[in-house]
Structures are given as structure tokens and as C-alpha cells.
Coordinates of C-alpha atoms (C1' of nucleotides) in Angstrom, one line a residue:
Chain A
M1 CA -13.3 6.4 25.8
R2 CA -13.7 2.7 26.6
P3 CA -16.7 0.7 25.2
P4 CA -19.7 0.9 27.5
A5 CA -20.1 -1.8 30.1
A6 CA -23.4 -3.2 28.8
A7 CA -24.5 -2.7 25.2
A8 CA -26.4 -5.8 24.5
P9 CA -30.0 -5.4 23.3
A10 CA -32.5 -6.2 26.0
P11 CA -33.2 -9.9 26.3
A12 CA -36.5 -11.1 25.1
P13 CA -39.1 -10.4 27.8
P14 CA -41.1 -13.4 29.1
A15 CA -44.0 -12.6 26.8
E16 CA -47.0 -14.9 26.6
A17 CA -46.0 -16.1 23.2
R18 CA -42.8 -17.9 24.1
R19 CA -40.2 -16.6 21.6
P20 CA -37.0 -18.6 21.3
R21 CA -34.2 -17.0 23.3
F22 CA -31.8 -17.1 20.4
Q23 CA -31.7 -18.1 16.8
R24 CA -29.4 -20.8 15.5
Q25 CA -27.4 -19.8 12.4
L26 CA -25.1 -21.6 10.0
P27 CA -21.5 -21.2 11.2
Q28 CA -20.7 -19.4 8.0
Q29 CA -23.3 -16.7 8.6
R30 CA -22.5 -16.4 12.3
R31 CA -18.8 -16.0 11.5
A32 CA -19.6 -13.2 9.1
A33 CA -21.8 -11.5 11.7
L34 CA -19.1 -11.7 14.3
I35 CA -16.6 -10.3 11.9
A36 CA -19.0 -7.4 11.0
A37 CA -19.4 -6.8 14.8
T38 CA -15.6 -6.8 15.2
I39 CA -15.2 -4.1 12.5
E40 CA -18.0 -2.0 14.0
C41 CA -16.4 -2.1 17.4
L42 CA -13.1 -1.1 15.9
K43 CA -14.8 1.9 14.2
R44 CA -16.5 2.9 17.5
Y45 CA -13.8 2.3 20.1
G46 CA -10.5 1.8 18.2
H47 CA -8.2 -0.8 19.6
D48 CA -10.1 -0.9 22.9
G49 CA -13.1 -2.2 21.0
L50 CA -11.3 -5.5 20.4
S51 CA -12.5 -7.3 23.4
I52 CA -14.5 -10.5 23.4
R53 CA -17.3 -9.0 25.6
T54 CA -17.6 -5.8 23.5
I55 CA -17.7 -7.6 20.3
S56 CA -20.2 -10.3 21.5
A57 CA -22.4 -7.5 22.9
Q58 CA -22.3 -5.7 19.5
A59 CA -23.2 -8.9 17.8
G60 CA -26.0 -9.6 20.3
V61 CA -24.6 -13.0 21.3
S62 CA -23.1 -14.4 24.5
V63 CA -19.4 -14.3 25.3
G64 CA -18.9 -18.0 24.8
L65 CA -20.0 -18.0 21.2
I66 CA -16.9 -16.4 19.7
N67 CA -14.6 -19.2 20.9
H68 CA -17.0 -21.7 19.4
H69 CA -16.6 -20.2 15.9
F70 CA -13.0 -19.0 16.2
P71 CA -10.1 -20.7 17.9
N72 CA -9.2 -17.5 19.7
K73 CA -9.5 -13.8 19.5
D74 CA -6.5 -13.2 17.3
E75 CA -8.0 -15.4 14.6
L76 CA -11.3 -13.4 14.8
V77 CA -9.4 -10.2 14.4
A78 CA -7.4 -11.7 11.5
G79 CA -10.7 -12.7 9.9
A80 CA -11.9 -9.2 10.2
F81 CA -8.7 -7.9 8.6
R82 CA -9.1 -10.4 5.7
H83 CA -12.7 -9.2 5.2
F84 CA -11.7 -5.6 5.3
N85 CA -9.0 -6.2 2.7
R86 CA -11.2 -8.1 0.4
E87 CA -13.9 -5.4 0.5
L88 CA -11.4 -2.8 -0.4
V89 CA -9.7 -4.6 -3.2
D90 CA -13.0 -5.9 -4.7
G91 CA -14.5 -2.4 -4.7
L92 CA -11.4 -0.8 -6.3
K93 CA -11.2 -3.6 -8.8
A94 CA -14.8 -3.2 -9.8
A95 CA -14.4 0.6 -10.2
A96 CA -11.3 0.2 -12.3
A97 CA -12.8 -2.4 -14.5
R98 CA -15.5 -0.3 -16.2
P99 CA -13.7 2.4 -18.2
A100 CA -12.2 1.5 -21.6
T101 CA -8.9 3.4 -21.6
P102 CA -6.0 2.9 -19.3
A103 CA -6.0 6.5 -18.2
A104 CA -9.8 6.4 -17.3
R105 CA -9.3 3.2 -15.5
L106 CA -6.6 4.7 -13.3
R107 CA -8.7 7.7 -12.7
A108 CA -11.7 5.6 -11.7
F109 CA -9.4 3.6 -9.3
L110 CA -8.1 6.8 -7.7
E111 CA -11.6 8.3 -7.4
A112 CA -12.8 5.2 -5.8
S113 CA -9.9 5.3 -3.4
F114 CA -10.8 8.8 -2.3
S115 CA -14.6 8.6 -2.0
P116 CA -16.9 6.7 0.4
P117 CA -16.8 4.1 1.7
N118 CA -13.1 4.1 1.6
L119 CA -12.4 7.8 2.4
D120 CA -14.1 7.7 5.8
A121 CA -12.3 8.6 9.0
D122 CA -13.7 5.7 10.9
V123 CA -12.8 3.2 8.2
L124 CA -9.3 4.6 7.8
A125 CA -8.8 4.5 11.6
V126 CA -9.6 0.8 11.4
W127 CA -6.8 0.4 8.9
V128 CA -4.4 2.1 11.1
V129 CA -5.3 -0.1 14.1
F130 CA -4.8 -3.2 11.9
W131 CA -1.5 -2.0 10.7
G132 CA -0.5 -1.3 14.3
L133 CA -1.2 -5.0 15.1
Y134 CA 0.8 -6.2 12.2
R135 CA 4.3 -6.6 13.7
H136 CA 3.3 -8.6 16.7
S137 CA 0.5 -10.8 15.4
R138 CA 1.3 -13.8 13.2
P139 CA -2.3 -14.2 12.0
I140 CA -2.4 -10.6 10.9
Q141 CA 0.9 -11.0 9.0
R142 CA -0.5 -14.1 7.3
V143 CA -3.6 -12.3 6.1
Q144 CA -1.6 -9.3 5.0
R145 CA 0.6 -11.6 2.8
E146 CA -2.5 -13.3 1.4
T147 CA -4.4 -10.2 0.4
Y148 CA -1.9 -7.6 -0.2
R149 CA -0.8 -9.5 -3.3
D150 CA -4.1 -8.8 -5.0
Y151 CA -3.8 -5.1 -4.3
V152 CA -0.3 -4.9 -5.7
Q153 CA -1.3 -6.9 -8.7
L154 CA -4.2 -4.5 -9.4
M155 CA -2.0 -1.4 -9.1
R156 CA 0.7 -2.8 -11.3
T157 CA -1.8 -3.7 -14.0
L158 CA -3.2 -0.2 -14.0
L159 CA 0.2 1.4 -14.0
G160 CA 1.6 -1.0 -16.5
D161 CA -1.2 -0.2 -19.0
I162 CA -0.4 3.5 -18.7
L163 CA 3.4 3.4 -18.6
G164 CA 3.7 0.7 -21.3
K165 CA 3.9 -2.9 -20.3
P166 CA 7.3 -4.5 -19.8
G167 CA 8.2 -6.3 -23.0
G168 CA 5.7 -4.3 -25.0
G169 CA 8.3 -1.5 -25.7
A170 CA 11.9 -1.7 -26.7
R171 CA 13.6 -1.3 -23.4
G172 CA 11.7 -3.8 -21.3
R173 CA 14.2 -4.0 -18.5
G174 CA 14.4 -0.4 -17.5
R175 CA 10.6 -0.1 -17.6
A176 CA 10.1 -3.2 -15.4
V177 CA 12.2 -1.5 -12.7
N178 CA 10.3 1.7 -13.1
L179 CA 7.0 -0.2 -12.7
R180 CA 8.1 -1.7 -9.4
L181 CA 9.1 1.7 -8.0
A182 CA 6.0 3.3 -9.5
A183 CA 3.7 0.9 -7.7
I184 CA 5.6 1.4 -4.5
G185 CA 5.3 5.2 -4.8
L186 CA 1.7 5.3 -5.8
T187 CA 0.8 2.9 -3.0
A188 CA 2.7 5.0 -0.5
L189 CA 1.0 8.2 -1.8
I190 CA -2.5 6.7 -1.4
D191 CA -1.8 5.2 2.0
G192 CA -0.2 8.4 3.2
L193 CA -3.1 10.5 2.0
W194 CA -5.5 8.1 3.8
L195 CA -3.4 8.5 6.9
E196 CA -3.5 12.3 6.7
W197 CA -7.3 12.1 6.2
C198 CA -7.5 9.9 9.3
L199 CA -5.5 12.4 11.4
E200 CA -7.3 15.4 10.0
P201 CA -10.5 14.6 8.1
G202 CA -11.3 17.3 5.6
G203 CA -7.7 18.5 5.5
F204 CA -7.9 18.3 1.7
R205 CA -10.6 17.7 -0.8
P206 CA -11.1 14.3 -2.5
R207 CA -10.5 16.0 -5.9
E208 CA -7.2 17.3 -4.6
A209 CA -6.1 13.9 -3.5
V210 CA -6.9 12.5 -7.0
A211 CA -5.1 15.4 -8.6
I212 CA -2.0 14.8 -6.4
C213 CA -1.9 11.1 -7.4
E214 CA -2.5 11.9 -11.1
G215 CA 0.2 14.5 -11.0
W216 CA 2.6 11.8 -9.7
V217 CA 1.6 9.4 -12.5
E218 CA 2.0 12.1 -15.1
G219 CA 5.5 12.7 -13.9
L220 CA 6.2 9.0 -14.3
Q221 CA 4.9 9.1 -17.9
R222 CA 7.1 12.0 -18.8
R223 CA 10.1 10.2 -17.5
A224 CA 9.1 7.0 -19.2
A225 CA 8.9 8.9 -22.4
G226 CA 12.5 9.8 -22.1
W227 CA 11.7 13.3 -20.9
N228 CA 14.5 12.9 -18.5
S229 CA 16.1 16.2 -17.5
P230 CA 14.8 19.7 -18.0
Chain B
M1 CA 3.3 -12.1 21.9
R2 CA 2.5 -10.4 25.2
P3 CA 5.2 -8.9 27.4
P4 CA 6.8 -11.4 29.8
A5 CA 5.3 -11.6 33.2
A6 CA 8.4 -10.5 35.1
A7 CA 11.1 -8.5 33.3
A8 CA 12.5 -6.4 36.2
P9 CA 16.2 -6.5 36.8
A10 CA 17.0 -8.6 39.9
P11 CA 16.5 -6.6 43.1
A12 CA 19.7 -5.7 44.9
P13 CA 20.8 -8.8 46.9
P14 CA 21.2 -8.4 50.7
A15 CA 24.9 -7.8 50.4
E16 CA 26.9 -6.9 53.5
A17 CA 27.4 -3.3 52.3
R18 CA 23.8 -2.1 52.6
R19 CA 23.1 -0.5 49.3
P20 CA 20.0 1.8 49.1
R21 CA 17.1 -0.1 47.6
F22 CA 16.3 2.6 45.2
Q23 CA 17.6 6.0 44.1
R24 CA 15.6 9.2 44.3
Q25 CA 15.6 11.2 41.2
L26 CA 14.4 14.6 40.2
P27 CA 10.9 14.5 38.8
Q28 CA 12.1 15.8 35.5
Q29 CA 14.7 13.0 35.1
R30 CA 12.3 10.3 36.3
R31 CA 9.6 11.4 33.9
A32 CA 12.1 11.2 31.0
A33 CA 13.1 7.7 32.1
L34 CA 9.5 6.6 32.2
I35 CA 8.9 8.0 28.8
A36 CA 11.9 6.2 27.4
A37 CA 10.7 3.0 29.0
T38 CA 7.3 3.5 27.4
I39 CA 8.8 3.8 24.0
E40 CA 11.0 0.8 24.5
C41 CA 8.0 -1.3 25.5
L42 CA 6.1 -0.1 22.4
K43 CA 9.0 -1.1 20.2
R44 CA 9.2 -4.6 21.9
Y45 CA 5.5 -5.5 22.3
G46 CA 3.5 -3.0 20.3
H47 CA 0.2 -1.8 21.8
D48 CA 0.3 -4.6 24.3
G49 CA 3.4 -3.1 25.8
L50 CA 1.4 -0.1 27.0
S51 CA 0.6 -1.4 30.4
I52 CA 1.6 0.2 33.7
R53 CA 3.3 -3.0 34.9
T54 CA 5.2 -3.7 31.7
I55 CA 6.5 -0.1 31.6
S56 CA 7.4 0.1 35.2
A57 CA 9.3 -3.2 35.0
Q58 CA 11.1 -1.9 31.9
A59 CA 12.1 1.3 33.8
G60 CA 13.1 -0.7 36.9
V61 CA 10.6 1.0 39.2
S62 CA 7.5 0.0 41.0
V63 CA 4.0 0.1 39.7
G64 CA 2.9 3.0 41.8
L65 CA 5.6 5.4 40.7
I66 CA 4.0 6.2 37.3
N67 CA 0.9 7.6 38.8
H68 CA 3.0 9.7 41.0
H69 CA 4.7 11.4 38.1
F70 CA 1.8 11.3 35.6
P71 CA -1.9 11.8 36.4
N72 CA -2.8 8.7 34.4
K73 CA -1.6 6.3 31.8
D74 CA -3.0 8.3 28.8
E75 CA -0.9 11.3 29.8
L76 CA 2.2 9.1 30.0
V77 CA 1.6 7.8 26.5
A78 CA 0.9 11.3 25.3
G79 CA 4.2 12.4 26.8
A80 CA 6.0 9.6 25.0
F81 CA 4.2 10.6 21.8
R82 CA 5.4 14.2 22.3
H83 CA 9.0 13.1 22.8
F84 CA 8.8 10.9 19.8
N85 CA 7.6 13.8 17.7
R86 CA 10.2 16.2 19.0
E87 CA 13.1 13.8 18.3
L88 CA 12.0 13.3 14.7
V89 CA 11.4 17.0 13.9
D90 CA 14.6 18.1 15.7
G91 CA 16.6 15.5 13.8
L92 CA 15.2 16.4 10.4
K93 CA 15.5 20.1 11.1
A94 CA 19.2 19.7 12.0
A95 CA 19.9 17.6 8.9
A96 CA 18.1 20.1 6.6
A97 CA 19.9 23.1 8.2
R98 CA 23.4 22.3 7.0
P99 CA 23.4 22.5 3.2
A100 CA 23.6 25.8 1.5
T101 CA 21.2 25.4 -1.5
P102 CA 17.5 24.7 -1.3
A103 CA 17.8 21.5 -3.4
A104 CA 20.6 20.2 -1.1
R105 CA 18.5 21.0 2.0
L106 CA 15.6 19.0 0.7
R107 CA 17.8 16.1 -0.3
A108 CA 19.4 16.1 3.2
F109 CA 15.9 16.2 4.7
L110 CA 14.8 13.2 2.6
E111 CA 18.0 11.2 3.3
A112 CA 17.5 11.8 7.0
S113 CA 13.9 10.6 6.6
F114 CA 15.0 7.4 5.1
S115 CA 18.0 6.4 7.2
P116 CA 18.4 5.4 10.8
P117 CA 17.2 6.1 13.3
N118 CA 14.0 7.1 11.5
L119 CA 13.9 4.2 8.9
D120 CA 13.7 1.5 11.5
A121 CA 11.0 -1.1 11.5
D122 CA 10.6 -0.9 15.3
V123 CA 10.5 2.9 15.3
L124 CA 8.0 3.0 12.4
A125 CA 5.8 0.5 14.2
V126 CA 5.7 2.8 17.2
W127 CA 4.4 5.6 14.9
V128 CA 1.6 3.4 13.6
V129 CA 0.5 2.4 17.1
F130 CA 0.4 6.1 18.1
W131 CA -1.6 6.9 15.0
G132 CA -4.0 4.2 15.9
L133 CA -4.6 5.7 19.3
Y134 CA -5.2 9.1 17.8
R135 CA -8.9 9.0 17.2
H136 CA -10.0 7.9 20.6
S137 CA -7.5 9.7 22.9
R138 CA -7.8 13.4 23.6
P139 CA -4.3 13.7 25.0
I140 CA -2.8 12.2 21.8
Q141 CA -4.9 14.6 19.7
R142 CA -3.6 17.5 21.7
V143 CA 0.0 16.5 21.3
Q144 CA -0.5 15.9 17.6
R145 CA -1.8 19.4 17.1
E146 CA 1.1 20.8 19.2
T147 CA 3.9 19.1 17.4
Y148 CA 2.6 18.5 13.9
R149 CA 2.7 22.2 13.3
D150 CA 6.5 22.2 13.4
Y151 CA 6.8 19.4 10.9
V152 CA 4.5 21.1 8.4
Q153 CA 6.3 24.3 8.9
L154 CA 9.6 22.7 8.2
M155 CA 8.3 20.9 5.1
R156 CA 6.7 24.1 3.7
T157 CA 9.8 26.0 4.2
L158 CA 11.9 23.5 2.3
L159 CA 9.3 23.2 -0.5
G160 CA 8.8 26.9 -0.6
D161 CA 12.5 27.5 -1.1
I162 CA 12.5 25.2 -4.1
L163 CA 9.3 26.1 -5.8
G164 CA 9.6 29.8 -5.2
K165 CA 8.2 31.5 -2.2
P166 CA 4.7 32.9 -2.4
G167 CA 5.0 36.6 -3.0
G168 CA 8.5 36.1 -4.4
G169 CA 7.2 35.5 -7.9
A170 CA 4.6 37.2 -10.0
R171 CA 1.6 34.9 -9.4
G172 CA 1.7 34.5 -5.6
R173 CA -1.8 33.1 -5.2
G174 CA -1.5 30.2 -7.5
R175 CA 1.8 29.2 -6.0
A176 CA 0.5 29.4 -2.4
V177 CA -2.2 26.9 -3.3
N178 CA 0.4 24.7 -4.9
L179 CA 2.6 24.9 -1.8
R180 CA -0.2 23.6 0.4
L181 CA -0.9 20.7 -1.9
A182 CA 2.8 20.0 -2.4
A183 CA 3.3 19.8 1.4
I184 CA 0.3 17.4 1.7
G185 CA 1.6 15.3 -1.1
L186 CA 5.2 15.0 0.1
T187 CA 4.1 14.3 3.6
A188 CA 1.8 11.6 2.4
L189 CA 4.6 10.1 0.3
I190 CA 7.0 10.0 3.2
D191 CA 4.5 8.6 5.6
G192 CA 3.3 6.1 3.1
L193 CA 6.8 4.9 2.4
W194 CA 7.4 4.6 6.1
L195 CA 4.2 2.5 6.4
E196 CA 5.3 0.2 3.6
W197 CA 8.7 -0.2 5.2
C198 CA 7.0 -1.0 8.5
L199 CA 4.8 -3.7 6.8
E200 CA 7.7 -5.0 4.7
P201 CA 11.2 -3.9 5.9
G202 CA 13.6 -3.9 3.0
G203 CA 10.9 -3.8 0.4
F204 CA 12.8 -1.0 -1.2
R205 CA 16.2 0.6 -0.7
P206 CA 16.5 3.9 1.1
R207 CA 18.1 5.5 -2.0
E208 CA 15.0 4.4 -4.0
A209 CA 12.7 6.1 -1.5
V210 CA 14.7 9.3 -1.7
A211 CA 14.5 9.0 -5.5
I212 CA 10.8 8.6 -5.5
C213 CA 10.3 11.7 -3.3
E214 CA 12.7 13.7 -5.4
G215 CA 10.9 12.6 -8.6
W216 CA 7.7 13.9 -7.1
V217 CA 9.3 17.3 -6.3
E218 CA 10.8 17.6 -9.7
G219 CA 7.3 17.0 -11.2
L220 CA 6.1 19.9 -9.0
Q221 CA 9.0 22.1 -10.2
R222 CA 8.2 21.4 -13.9
R223 CA 4.5 22.3 -13.3
A224 CA 5.4 25.4 -11.3
A225 CA 7.6 26.5 -14.2
G226 CA 4.6 26.5 -16.5
W227 CA 5.5 23.1 -18.0
N228 CA 1.9 22.3 -17.9
S229 CA 0.9 19.8 -20.5
P230 CA 3.0 17.5 -22.7
Chain C
dG1 C1' 23.2 12.4 64.1
dC2 C1' 18.8 14.0 63.7
dT3 C1' 14.7 15.9 61.3
dG4 C1' 11.6 16.6 57.6
dC5 C1' 10.2 16.4 52.8
dT6 C1' 9.1 13.9 49.2
dG7 C1' 10.3 10.4 45.9
dT8 C1' 9.4 5.5 46.1
dT9 C1' 7.5 1.1 47.4
dT10 C1' 4.0 -1.9 48.7
dT11 C1' -0.5 -3.6 49.1
dA12 C1' -4.9 -3.7 48.0
dC13 C1' -9.2 -2.9 45.4
dG14 C1' -12.6 -3.6 41.9
dA15 C1' -13.0 -4.1 37.0
dT16 C1' -12.1 -6.4 32.9
dC17 C1' -9.6 -9.5 30.3
dG18 C1' -9.6 -14.3 27.2
dT19 C1' -10.9 -18.8 27.7
dT20 C1' -13.2 -23.1 29.3
dC21 C1' -17.1 -26.1 29.8
dA22 C1' -21.3 -28.1 31.4
dA23 C1' -26.0 -27.1 30.7
dT24 C1' -29.5 -25.5 27.7
dT25 C1' -32.3 -25.4 23.7
dA26 C1' -33.3 -24.2 18.8
dG27 C1' -34.6 -26.4 14.9
dA28 C1' -34.0 -29.9 11.2
dG29 C1' -35.1 -34.7 10.1
dC30 C1' -38.0 -38.4 10.7
Chain D
dG1 C1' -44.7 -35.0 18.2
dC2 C1' -40.3 -37.0 19.1
dT3 C1' -35.3 -37.5 18.6
dC4 C1' -30.9 -35.9 18.1
dT5 C1' -27.4 -32.9 16.7
dA6 C1' -24.9 -28.9 17.5
dA7 C1' -25.4 -23.9 18.0
dT8 C1' -25.7 -21.2 22.0
dT9 C1' -25.8 -19.7 26.7
dG10 C1' -23.9 -18.3 31.0
dA11 C1' -21.3 -19.0 35.0
dA12 C1' -16.8 -19.6 36.5
dC13 C1' -11.7 -19.5 36.3
dG14 C1' -7.2 -17.3 36.9
dA15 C1' -4.7 -13.6 35.1
dT16 C1' -4.0 -8.9 34.4
dC17 C1' -5.6 -4.3 34.1
dG18 C1' -5.3 1.0 36.1
dT19 C1' -5.5 3.4 40.1
dA20 C1' -5.5 4.8 45.2
dA21 C1' -3.5 5.2 49.5
dA22 C1' -0.7 4.1 53.4
dA23 C1' 3.9 2.8 54.7
dC24 C1' 8.7 3.2 53.8
dA25 C1' 13.1 5.3 53.0
dG26 C1' 16.7 8.2 50.5
dC27 C1' 19.0 12.2 51.3
dA28 C1' 19.5 17.3 51.7
dG29 C1' 19.7 20.7 55.4
dC30 C1' 20.7 21.7 59.9

DNA sequence: GCTGCTGTTTTACGATCGTTCAATTAGAGC
DNA sequence: GCTCTAATTGAACGATCGTAAAACAGCAGC
């Protein structure tokens, strides 16, 4: 299940019209292409796809080019992680921005979370590999701290609009605590469902995942409304 | 952050009393020791710890011994994964077996899920690495199918006892569907909280995690009792 | 004490790893 | 068309990888 030994596209044959052997690109574009190749390799081969040669072959460049644009492999992987995070958060933020009511925004957020391109076994497996790198890679930790903040912010905004913003009601303190736990719980629920989908794609339907999450939020609403014990 | 080059305990010095240079062990015991060493390497070095030389050094044996007891590295790793799964399920099952009432059993299950040795950043990181291997390793997939069954069975029993067993009530069909989704949701919640603890140990308190899970189950109970819309 | 089996070590092999660096050359600017 | 910058190539390095196989040696049985 390792990446194939040689996957590079055939080099330009010595045709009569002498085509350039490679194309120069702006560092910015080349870095983006290398990051895209890294993610593609992760999707195809998992952790084993994270080798300089596999990635450069996927990108159609030589082995030396990566170290010209990135100081080392870890930074390339961290760059791919950053891109992956940004794509997710931007997509979810855009989906949740359209609807007018708080409930519809949360629903749009959840539906985006459980539909392509996010609910894809390959994509979710990439997340898991990144998470597996987290504990022993400083660059990954740094990116996580950078980008996770946005995700938490988005989720707390959505939940706050539904549960009543802290300071908007009478008992601001109690609700602030609930908001923190609510964000932790909903994040865990989504990540956990993603993980289950990764281990067994199709084990549930996207609608069911949304329903599970909405059920959790409704329980929160009931409790926030003082519906405390049956 | 790679494993150190040499980590083997110093070889027996040429003392006057000629001690044997190694001890023979029964294959069963040696395999267990190698699996324990594999897990220890995973805790210390993450995915990079999964090398024959790192593991054999950790176990205090030579490089060739692993391939004498396991057909290849993947099978050793799968064996470690099986052991890891069994330890978890056995521990949770034992914890959930003691109390007399269904609610107390579920609480004991949750408290065991969110206390040592399960709620440990190193242990949880090992889970994530295993999950990351899942998609591209047949042996890991096989072990997952073998052992995950027990976990799901345990959780469905606990939830079934609380929500009312299918066939025990009047509307068995509807409740059976709920039980499936309930197990999916609670599993996702626990796994997701584990993941969050792995990425940020101490981000919440164990009591809070238990409370979040119990809150989810209470919401299920309300809905199962026909408490459908506010 | 010797024998035999088998668990264990040791050595070696070819492959692949990340990184370096001198040589090459694409392509913009003049 | 020429020059010059710098993006790119490709070979080479030493290290480490997983595995095979022969040599060694612990230790039970006689």
C-alpha cells in the first residue's frame, strides 16, 4: 500500500520543436501547487504518502524543488495542514453566513459539515493523519493554534446566537459557562461523527448526522430555558 | 522528534560470572512483550516510533526477532491495535458491570471513559495514530472489525437499558432506530472528546465531559418519552 | 555431560528516506 | 538578441528502513 516507485508524468520527448523542459513559476504559485500535491498524496497513500519523492512526483517536479520553497518537510506538511484548515473554516463560514435566522445558520453550518467536500472518506482520513502528527510536530502544533481559533470562534458565534448571548440575558455568567461547554460538546460531536464516517463510510446518512447534532443543540436550548429536570 | 539512535539497555558486561546473553521465552510471552514495546514506542514517538529497530530496542531484543514472531511489521502493529482495543473494552465493561441500575451503569461507563488510564494524552494520541493507519492497512481494518463489534455491543446494551429495550415497549420499531442513532451519537461524542483532549489536554475537566455525555443521553430519554417538541 | 530444538542474534542486502549543492536553463528586462 | 536573475534539475550523500538467512546459544530432556 506504499506509493508507486515512479509516478511522474513522462518527461517531454525530444520533439523537433524544442519545448522548455520545465516552467518557472512564482514562488507563491509553486508553493500552492506543492501543498496541493501533498494533500493529494495524503488522500491516496495516507501517512506513507508524505515523502519528498512521492510528493514531488505528484507535483511533476524534481526532488530538489521542495527544499527550495520550504525549509524542510515538516514545514511543507504544516503548510498543507494550514491550507486544509482554512478551506474547511472558510467553507463553513460561507455556508453559515447566508441564512437570516440563527437556527437556519446553525442548520446550514451542520449541513455543510456533513456534505461534500467535507464528508468524504479521503478528506476525513487526511484530518486523522494530521491529528496523528500533532503531538510530536511543533509546526503542526503552531498551525493548529493559529487556525483552530477561527473554528471555535465560528461555532461559539452560532451557538451564542441560538442559546442567547452572554450579557444579553439576565444571568450572563451561567450562560457563558454553558456556551463554552456547548462549543466543546458540539465540536466533539462533529469530529466524532467525522471519525466514524472515516472508519466506516456510509455507516449513517448525512441527514442523520445533522439530526443528531440538532438534537444535541435542542437539548441545550431546553436546559438554557430553565427546563432543568423532568 | 525522531526516536533516538540507540536506546537499548547496556548489554551485559563480561562479568566473571558468565550470565547468559539473552533469555529464551515462550513465543506467547515474547509476542506480548513486543506488542507492549510497540505501544510504548507509539506513546513516545508517535508514528515515527513504528520502526523495527526502535521497537526492538525498546523491547531489549535484536532486530531479527520481530520477524521471527510476526510475519511482518504490519501484523505486529495490528496485534498492538488488537491489544489496545481489548484493554479498553475490557476495562469499560468491568466498570459498567458493577452498578445495579442502568443509569449508574452508564455513569460508571462514562466516568471510566474519562479517567485514567483512558483519558491520557499519550494513550489518546496512540488511538489517533492507529485510526490514521486504518484506511491503508488491511490488517488494521481486520482488527477494527473484530474488536469494534464488542464496543458497539456494550454501548447498545447500556443505552438500551436506559431508553427501553426494543420489543420491551409498545413501539419497538421506532425505538430500535433510535437506539442505533443513539449509539452512533454517543460513540461520536466520546471519541470527539477524546480527540479534543488529545489536541489540548486539560481543555475541559473529566467531570464536564461526563456531564456533556449525560446531558446528551437525557435529551434522548426525553424524546423517547414522547417529549417531542417544546 | 551431551544432544537437539528452537528462540535469538548477527550480518547483510537493496530500497527509500530527507537534504545538499553545483549545474542547468527558463524567461523577464533591456 | 543578449544579459542576468533565480527557479529548477538531478546526482550524490549518509542515514535508516523492512526483511532474509545463516550462525549462535539457551535450556529442556536424556
